[in-house]
């Protein structure tokens, strides 16, 4: 197990003994984990194992009860901090540097693709409309959707929507990208185009935390794979180690189940 | 805890607001003069008294003219009046809260209205009485003949109370009273036979009968349900205002008695009679004593005429709501009626 | 060609089998007979003179005759406003034009005095002002009720529940009575007080519609916006509210119709709306025979305006669907 480092230059995300409960149910158990700059961490595990909860903590969509979480040098407020009205500022600081892509895309259906991408840079970063739209256009070109700028999300396929969602996150120039099962809601033939964009991000050196069920993709892009079960990190290591010679029996059972399919 | 203190704050603010609201105002008269417009509470659905005539889109009727007469006397201009349209339920409230300065709304004088509601009545300007109208073909002649039948009237009016008292005094028990929200429905119900009698003020009965295609089909019983004298009303305990308006109404009666009309007003100003000259403001300071212009009576008569002229305009033989004055309390006292002004010496 | 089409349509829909044929013949005959009787009454028997004479009162009440042009200008402005929100162009522009045109209409109508408004003019302006003013107020209360701040939430919830549990007529009357008590120095016309009372009442209903819309916006929308670092204000105004309003738009337009129909209750504070004008005709004994004519006329006018509002809401819904699909 690693210990949270104080070196913010290379450590982007540092969990230290984080615990989270939903009533009596413990969603995270003593999670300690750190992610360094440029690292791609893939989280695997059965549904309900806490991997989504874990990455949602990184940008404050989930709060936790004990332990500490430091993202880019900012300390994530705990439930208690937020209850007393504090921590909002730190939360916004953290979110500026962390992008997130969701399973259900969560594009804004009442705004065009262009507006979806340009809105946050204008409202949050205070960019001018021209600047934001130019950036948006560049990003759309990068995800191969230049011609769809004026369409509404409802007119696009799932894969296209997810690529727009990635572009939307990138428009905020994040230092860390979180992917919460980005391909789970896609038809199989559309998965590839999304994974291509993610591969490209990796080559550019983006720090990423990915929750996925695409084991082949995990093996390909991950610097480190983390297997979670019942809210705890069971095993972590390079993909070759996790996939080929896992130490834990639980990891082995899980992998044999998913890889058979 | 936080909620409780919020509510506490709110209640305190409310209490302060209410306490500050009825600030001691001098007299309604001062308000009216300062405002330059008289707010007069009246109705819009009582033909002959206070009616917004759909054909002309103008307010008309005896009560409306009384409002205009008051505006002419106080402000010198009968058009400086704003009609606050009220209902039977809101009329007193409107005056006691200062939203209207005076009310003329076919309102019957009752002791309870002066004792329990904070209003003072002006002199009675019209004598009405409750009455019953039946179909001539039914042969009904007295209220007793209606036993076992149905009497129809409108909701929330003085008639309802009067009916109950009448039945009690005559020991009639098996009579049903049915109320409708408007008089036209009552009249229609009488015509259709759903009601054996229509009970309301005799004036209203006369106009319904007179305007029906065959007036002879209906008769109005001689019996009545007591007295229904109409008077204007002002907020209580404001003598300055009440006295001025009281004498304004008296002035209308007096002008009729003397025969002063809109037409002969200028001539009458040359009258040698010192009382008339004082009345019309040619000499003396009567208006000033009331804190208005000395010519207040002349201004009023010039604008709306004397009581007789006002009556004829709204209820006279040329109107659809004709009610004969002769031999009724609504004649001037010199003709045997009850309209009487104290002397103006 | 047309006859052939009609023929085949009738064949298919009216006379498919014996029972259908009998039913069709019976219903068509009955409807035809009713229509004939009705039309004969409308054209020959009914006496429309009185309504024709009173048309002015029906339409504008006591609005001064030499100022009638103001009513026409206001009508043109209102048509512009309605057109602006119905045309399938930018919603933002439509709303802006609506606000400007309605504001201008009020501005044009005010000089003769609020107490001169009456008849249909009053009913329509009351509807326009009350529905326009209740929307922002309702939105505020809806957000207040979903707020995390307990005292704010309690206040908004209390307000909404109180207003929804008392009748309109009571609120309007109560505001009419109390406003002068709190502000004895300022004289506020009955109509303005009526508008305030009605808005205060209607905002509670709008708030509940909007709240149901807020709840219908998927949680992921807020999460996506939050993960982009947007402030609560931006999330509410840019992401959640527009989607919520889309969801509840049919209900909100239905509410405009409710406001229009409920506007008849303002007679309680002495205002003369369209329905009251009809009643004024009927209290005249000489016109008491024309009950049917007066009510039919009012029915027809209410029906036409009500259908127009319904039609408008359908169009808005339709082009809203087009713009997102």
PDB file of C-alpha atoms in Angstrom, chain C residues 33-51 290-300:
ATOM      1  CA  UNK C  33     -81.536  18.402 -36.084  1.00  0.00           C
ATOM      2  CA  UNK C  34     -79.961  20.008 -33.001  1.00  0.00           C
ATOM      3  CA  UNK C  35     -77.810  22.232 -35.165  1.00  0.00           C
ATOM      4  CA  UNK C  36     -80.811  23.319 -37.239  1.00  0.00           C
ATOM      5  CA  UNK C  37     -82.855  24.167 -34.163  1.00  0.00           C
ATOM      6  CA  UNK C  38     -79.934  26.025 -32.664  1.00  0.00           C
ATOM      7  CA  UNK C  39     -79.099  27.984 -35.798  1.00  0.00           C
ATOM      8  CA  UNK C  40     -82.736  28.873 -36.363  1.00  0.00           C
ATOM      9  CA  UNK C  41     -82.864  30.279 -32.853  1.00  0.00           C
ATOM     10  CA  UNK C  42     -79.605  32.163 -33.290  1.00  0.00           C
ATOM     11  CA  UNK C  43     -80.596  33.682 -36.623  1.00  0.00           C
ATOM     12  CA  UNK C  44     -84.341  34.326 -36.308  1.00  0.00           C
ATOM     13  CA  UNK C  45     -85.548  34.047 -32.725  1.00  0.00           C
ATOM     14  CA  UNK C  46     -82.718  35.439 -30.669  1.00  0.00           C
ATOM     15  CA  UNK C  47     -82.688  39.144 -29.880  1.00  0.00           C
ATOM     16  CA  UNK C  48     -79.130  40.382 -30.281  1.00  0.00           C
ATOM     17  CA  UNK C  49     -79.891  44.099 -30.237  1.00  0.00           C
ATOM     18  CA  UNK C  50     -79.174  44.504 -26.546  1.00  0.00           C
ATOM     19  CA  UNK C  51     -75.777  42.839 -26.816  1.00  0.00           C
ATOM     20  CA  UNK C 290     -82.375  37.872 -22.974  1.00  0.00           C
ATOM     21  CA  UNK C 291     -80.626  35.561 -20.560  1.00  0.00           C
ATOM     22  CA  UNK C 292     -79.993  32.978 -23.266  1.00  0.00           C
ATOM     23  CA  UNK C 293     -78.545  35.481 -25.712  1.00  0.00           C
ATOM     24  CA  UNK C 294     -76.245  37.042 -23.137  1.00  0.00           C
ATOM     25  CA  UNK C 295     -74.960  33.713 -21.860  1.00  0.00           C
ATOM     26  CA  UNK C 296     -74.532  32.288 -25.340  1.00  0.00           C
ATOM     27  CA  UNK C 297     -72.543  35.343 -26.363  1.00  0.00           C
ATOM     28  CA  UNK C 298     -70.294  35.085 -23.308  1.00  0.00           C
ATOM     29  CA  UNK C 299     -69.922  31.355 -23.810  1.00  0.00           C
ATOM     30  CA  UNK C 300     -68.861  31.912 -27.409  1.00  0.00           C
TER      31      UNK C 300
END
